[in-house]
Amino acid sequence: MTAAVVPLTPEERRRIEARFDAIPLAQTLGVRLTRLERGECDLELADRRDLDGIFACLHGGILATLADSAVAFAMLTLAGPESRLTTIEFNIRFLAPCRETVVARSRVVKAGKTLLTGEVDLVGKSTGTRFAVSGLTYMRLRSTTT
């Protein structure tokens, strides 16, 4: 039996969305937060040729950045909107060249007291093609008080 998922409160959603909106890199790249649920987050990046690498497809580093960011926001839905987290382990497997709008569909696999583990599928918005899969582990950082 699985436990019922508690929906995000409007205040939690507002605070997490505000954190996302404050990220300069997300604004520069044009990343959009398209879905935010407890333990899940989707980020979307429009098809842009100015972000291609040498093989006329979206640069793998951009896909990796998208995966890392998506799962971080999924984790904030469980750890709390103001939580301080850091990536401690990251892997990505590239499966196909990306030449369309991409969606990073992330989900938290486990949220422990110290470590949080997640997975991300990077898929084409129109074709559903899996461009990459990623696994990440984050660590909760202690709050700093002054």
PDB file of C-alpha atoms in Angstrom:
ATOM      1  CA  MET A   1       0.000   0.000   0.000  1.00  0.00           C
ATOM      2  CA  THR A   2       1.386   3.441  -0.917  1.00  0.00           C
ATOM      3  CA  ALA A   3       0.881   6.524   1.173  1.00  0.00           C
ATOM      4  CA  ALA A   4      -1.357   9.253  -0.194  1.00  0.00           C
ATOM      5  CA  VAL A   5       0.541  12.132  -1.765  1.00  0.00           C
ATOM      6  CA  VAL A   6      -0.174  15.420  -0.018  1.00  0.00           C
ATOM      7  CA  PRO A   7      -0.634  18.201  -2.598  1.00  0.00           C
ATOM      8  CA  LEU A   8       1.530  21.290  -2.366  1.00  0.00           C
ATOM      9  CA  THR A   9      -0.096  24.160  -0.534  1.00  0.00           C
ATOM     10  CA  PRO A  10      -0.493  27.389  -2.522  1.00  0.00           C
ATOM     11  CA  GLU A  11       2.145  28.973  -0.260  1.00  0.00           C
ATOM     12  CA  GLU A  12       4.664  26.155  -0.835  1.00  0.00           C
ATOM     13  CA  ARG A  13       4.104  26.412  -4.591  1.00  0.00           C
ATOM     14  CA  ARG A  14       4.512  30.199  -4.523  1.00  0.00           C
ATOM     15  CA  ARG A  15       7.778  30.019  -2.555  1.00  0.00           C
ATOM     16  CA  ILE A  16       9.284  27.302  -4.777  1.00  0.00           C
ATOM     17  CA  GLU A  17       8.247  29.125  -7.952  1.00  0.00           C
ATOM     18  CA  ALA A  18       9.811  32.318  -6.564  1.00  0.00           C
ATOM     19  CA  ARG A  19      13.103  30.457  -6.047  1.00  0.00           C
ATOM     20  CA  PHE A  20      12.959  29.222  -9.623  1.00  0.00           C
ATOM     21  CA  ASP A  21      12.188  32.698 -10.980  1.00  0.00           C
ATOM     22  CA  ALA A  22      15.263  34.079  -9.173  1.00  0.00           C
ATOM     23  CA  ILE A  23      17.752  31.832 -11.034  1.00  0.00           C
ATOM     24  CA  PRO A  24      19.666  33.942 -13.569  1.00  0.00           C
ATOM     25  CA  LEU A  25      20.769  30.912 -15.628  1.00  0.00           C
ATOM     26  CA  ALA A  26      17.192  29.676 -16.035  1.00  0.00           C
ATOM     27  CA  GLN A  27      16.213  33.128 -17.290  1.00  0.00           C
ATOM     28  CA  THR A  28      19.189  33.271 -19.671  1.00  0.00           C
ATOM     29  CA  LEU A  29      18.414  29.854 -21.143  1.00  0.00           C
ATOM     30  CA  GLY A  30      14.651  30.449 -21.219  1.00  0.00           C
ATOM     31  CA  VAL A  31      13.815  27.438 -19.026  1.00  0.00           C
ATOM     32  CA  ARG A  32      10.177  27.233 -17.974  1.00  0.00           C
ATOM     33  CA  LEU A  33       8.739  25.440 -14.943  1.00  0.00           C
ATOM     34  CA  THR A  34       5.760  23.584 -16.433  1.00  0.00           C
ATOM     35  CA  ARG A  35       4.755  21.161 -13.663  1.00  0.00           C
ATOM     36  CA  LEU A  36       5.346  21.100  -9.924  1.00  0.00           C
ATOM     37  CA  GLU A  37       3.860  18.415  -7.695  1.00  0.00           C
ATOM     38  CA  ARG A  38       4.959  16.771  -4.448  1.00  0.00           C
ATOM     39  CA  GLY A  39       8.192  14.927  -5.365  1.00  0.00           C
ATOM     40  CA  GLU A  40       7.987  15.821  -9.069  1.00  0.00           C
ATOM     41  CA  CYS A  41       8.917  18.693 -11.349  1.00  0.00           C
ATOM     42  CA  ASP A  42       8.990  19.255 -15.105  1.00  0.00           C
ATOM     43  CA  LEU A  43      11.145  21.911 -16.719  1.00  0.00           C
ATOM     44  CA  GLU A  44      10.949  22.783 -20.406  1.00  0.00           C
ATOM     45  CA  LEU A  45      13.451  24.326 -22.800  1.00  0.00           C
ATOM     46  CA  ALA A  46      12.341  25.470 -26.250  1.00  0.00           C
ATOM     47  CA  ASP A  47      14.197  24.261 -29.328  1.00  0.00           C
ATOM     48  CA  ARG A  48      17.062  26.743 -29.811  1.00  0.00           C
ATOM     49  CA  ARG A  49      19.879  26.374 -32.310  1.00  0.00           C
ATOM     50  CA  ASP A  50      22.023  28.905 -30.404  1.00  0.00           C
ATOM     51  CA  LEU A  51      22.471  26.257 -27.656  1.00  0.00           C
ATOM     52  CA  ASP A  52      23.735  23.548 -30.020  1.00  0.00           C
ATOM     53  CA  GLY A  53      27.093  21.867 -29.637  1.00  0.00           C
ATOM     54  CA  ILE A  54      29.363  20.813 -32.497  1.00  0.00           C
ATOM     55  CA  PHE A  55      26.949  18.114 -33.718  1.00  0.00           C
ATOM     56  CA  ALA A  56      24.017  20.399 -34.636  1.00  0.00           C
ATOM     57  CA  CYS A  57      21.921  19.319 -31.643  1.00  0.00           C
ATOM     58  CA  LEU A  58      21.352  20.651 -28.129  1.00  0.00           C
ATOM     59  CA  HIS A  59      24.613  20.605 -26.178  1.00  0.00           C
ATOM     60  CA  GLY A  60      24.782  17.774 -23.633  1.00  0.00           C
ATOM     61  CA  GLY A  61      25.812  20.197 -20.906  1.00  0.00           C
ATOM     62  CA  ILE A  62      22.528  22.042 -21.363  1.00  0.00           C
ATOM     63  CA  LEU A  63      20.604  18.767 -21.021  1.00  0.00           C
ATOM     64  CA  ALA A  64      22.606  17.996 -17.860  1.00  0.00           C
ATOM     65  CA  THR A  65      21.872  21.445 -16.436  1.00  0.00           C
ATOM     66  CA  LEU A  66      18.177  20.976 -17.146  1.00  0.00           C
ATOM     67  CA  ALA A  67      18.165  17.573 -15.396  1.00  0.00           C
ATOM     68  CA  ASP A  68      20.021  18.893 -12.348  1.00  0.00           C
ATOM     69  CA  SER A  69      17.675  21.854 -11.984  1.00  0.00           C
ATOM     70  CA  ALA A  70      14.481  19.843 -12.486  1.00  0.00           C
ATOM     71  CA  VAL A  71      15.257  17.306  -9.791  1.00  0.00           C
ATOM     72  CA  ALA A  72      16.398  20.028  -7.383  1.00  0.00           C
ATOM     73  CA  PHE A  73      12.946  21.606  -7.538  1.00  0.00           C
ATOM     74  CA  ALA A  74      11.241  18.233  -7.167  1.00  0.00           C
ATOM     75  CA  MET A  75      13.311  17.757  -3.999  1.00  0.00           C
ATOM     76  CA  LEU A  76      12.319  21.165  -2.619  1.00  0.00           C
ATOM     77  CA  THR A  77       8.692  19.995  -2.664  1.00  0.00           C
ATOM     78  CA  LEU A  78       9.672  17.382  -0.063  1.00  0.00           C
ATOM     79  CA  ALA A  79      12.528  19.059   1.821  1.00  0.00           C
ATOM     80  CA  GLY A  80      10.783  22.432   2.080  1.00  0.00           C
ATOM     81  CA  PRO A  81      10.828  25.548  -0.107  1.00  0.00           C
ATOM     82  CA  GLU A  82      13.662  27.219   1.810  1.00  0.00           C
ATOM     83  CA  SER A  83      15.846  24.111   2.146  1.00  0.00           C
ATOM     84  CA  ARG A  84      19.503  24.264   1.211  1.00  0.00           C
ATOM     85  CA  LEU A  85      20.515  21.318  -0.972  1.00  0.00           C
ATOM     86  CA  THR A  86      23.577  20.461  -3.022  1.00  0.00           C
ATOM     87  CA  THR A  87      24.267  17.915  -5.741  1.00  0.00           C
ATOM     88  CA  ILE A  88      26.727  15.257  -4.544  1.00  0.00           C
ATOM     89  CA  GLU A  89      26.333  12.652  -7.296  1.00  0.00           C
ATOM     90  CA  PHE A  90      25.227  13.040 -10.891  1.00  0.00           C
ATOM     91  CA  ASN A  91      25.156  10.754 -13.910  1.00  0.00           C
ATOM     92  CA  ILE A  92      23.619  11.131 -17.320  1.00  0.00           C
ATOM     93  CA  ARG A  93      23.290   8.768 -20.237  1.00  0.00           C
ATOM     94  CA  PHE A  94      22.730  10.399 -23.612  1.00  0.00           C
ATOM     95  CA  LEU A  95      20.482   8.324 -25.872  1.00  0.00           C
ATOM     96  CA  ALA A  96      19.693  10.458 -28.936  1.00  0.00           C
ATOM     97  CA  PRO A  97      20.474  13.903 -30.382  1.00  0.00           C
ATOM     98  CA  CYS A  98      18.008  16.561 -29.246  1.00  0.00           C
ATOM     99  CA  ARG A  99      16.635  18.784 -31.989  1.00  0.00           C
ATOM    100  CA  GLU A 100      13.300  19.822 -30.502  1.00  0.00           C
ATOM    101  CA  THR A 101      11.767  21.346 -27.387  1.00  0.00           C
ATOM    102  CA  VAL A 102      12.863  19.182 -24.462  1.00  0.00           C
ATOM    103  CA  VAL A 103      11.086  18.434 -21.190  1.00  0.00           C
ATOM    104  CA  ALA A 104      12.997  17.317 -18.089  1.00  0.00           C
ATOM    105  CA  ARG A 105      10.566  15.077 -16.163  1.00  0.00           C
ATOM    106  CA  SER A 106      11.978  14.594 -12.687  1.00  0.00           C
ATOM    107  CA  ARG A 107      10.892  12.585  -9.694  1.00  0.00           C
ATOM    108  CA  VAL A 108      12.303  11.958  -6.245  1.00  0.00           C
ATOM    109  CA  VAL A 109      13.038   8.270  -5.676  1.00  0.00           C
ATOM    110  CA  LYS A 110      13.879   8.579  -1.981  1.00  0.00           C
ATOM    111  CA  ALA A 111      14.009  11.485   0.450  1.00  0.00           C
ATOM    112  CA  GLY A 112      15.972  10.634   3.571  1.00  0.00           C
ATOM    113  CA  LYS A 113      17.078  12.815   6.469  1.00  0.00           C
ATOM    114  CA  THR A 114      20.402  13.636   4.810  1.00  0.00           C
ATOM    115  CA  LEU A 115      20.324  12.332   1.233  1.00  0.00           C
ATOM    116  CA  LEU A 116      17.703  12.675  -1.491  1.00  0.00           C
ATOM    117  CA  THR A 117      17.851  10.621  -4.685  1.00  0.00           C
ATOM    118  CA  GLY A 118      16.074  11.392  -7.927  1.00  0.00           C
ATOM    119  CA  GLU A 119      15.722  10.452 -11.574  1.00  0.00           C
ATOM    120  CA  VAL A 120      15.114  12.536 -14.686  1.00  0.00           C
ATOM    121  CA  ASP A 121      13.937  11.602 -18.178  1.00  0.00           C
ATOM    122  CA  LEU A 122      14.761  14.200 -20.829  1.00  0.00           C
ATOM    123  CA  VAL A 123      12.183  13.767 -23.573  1.00  0.00           C
ATOM    124  CA  GLY A 124      11.017  15.525 -26.703  1.00  0.00           C
ATOM    125  CA  LYS A 125       7.855  17.524 -26.183  1.00  0.00           C
ATOM    126  CA  SER A 126       6.372  16.679 -29.575  1.00  0.00           C
ATOM    127  CA  THR A 127       7.860  13.236 -30.289  1.00  0.00           C
ATOM    128  CA  GLY A 128       8.338  11.758 -26.814  1.00  0.00           C
ATOM    129  CA  THR A 129      11.865  10.693 -27.827  1.00  0.00           C
ATOM    130  CA  ARG A 130      14.082   9.978 -24.800  1.00  0.00           C
ATOM    131  CA  PHE A 131      17.208  12.047 -25.332  1.00  0.00           C
ATOM    132  CA  ALA A 132      18.826  11.240 -21.997  1.00  0.00           C
ATOM    133  CA  VAL A 133      18.252   9.711 -18.572  1.00  0.00           C
ATOM    134  CA  SER A 134      19.862  10.958 -15.405  1.00  0.00           C
ATOM    135  CA  GLY A 135      20.261   9.916 -11.787  1.00  0.00           C
ATOM    136  CA  LEU A 136      21.156  12.370  -9.050  1.00  0.00           C
ATOM    137  CA  THR A 137      21.785  12.429  -5.331  1.00  0.00           C
ATOM    138  CA  TYR A 138      21.517  15.587  -3.266  1.00  0.00           C
ATOM    139  CA  MET A 139      22.511  16.292   0.318  1.00  0.00           C
ATOM    140  CA  ARG A 140      20.618  18.511   2.714  1.00  0.00           C
ATOM    141  CA  LEU A 141      22.829  21.269   4.072  1.00  0.00           C
ATOM    142  CA  ARG A 142      22.527  22.629   7.562  1.00  0.00           C
ATOM    143  CA  SER A 143      20.852  25.971   7.898  1.00  0.00           C
ATOM    144  CA  THR A 144      23.198  28.835   8.536  1.00  0.00           C
ATOM    145  CA  THR A 145      22.294  31.290  11.228  1.00  0.00           C
ATOM    146  CA  THR A 146      23.986  34.593  11.820  1.00  0.00           C
TER     147      THR A 146
END
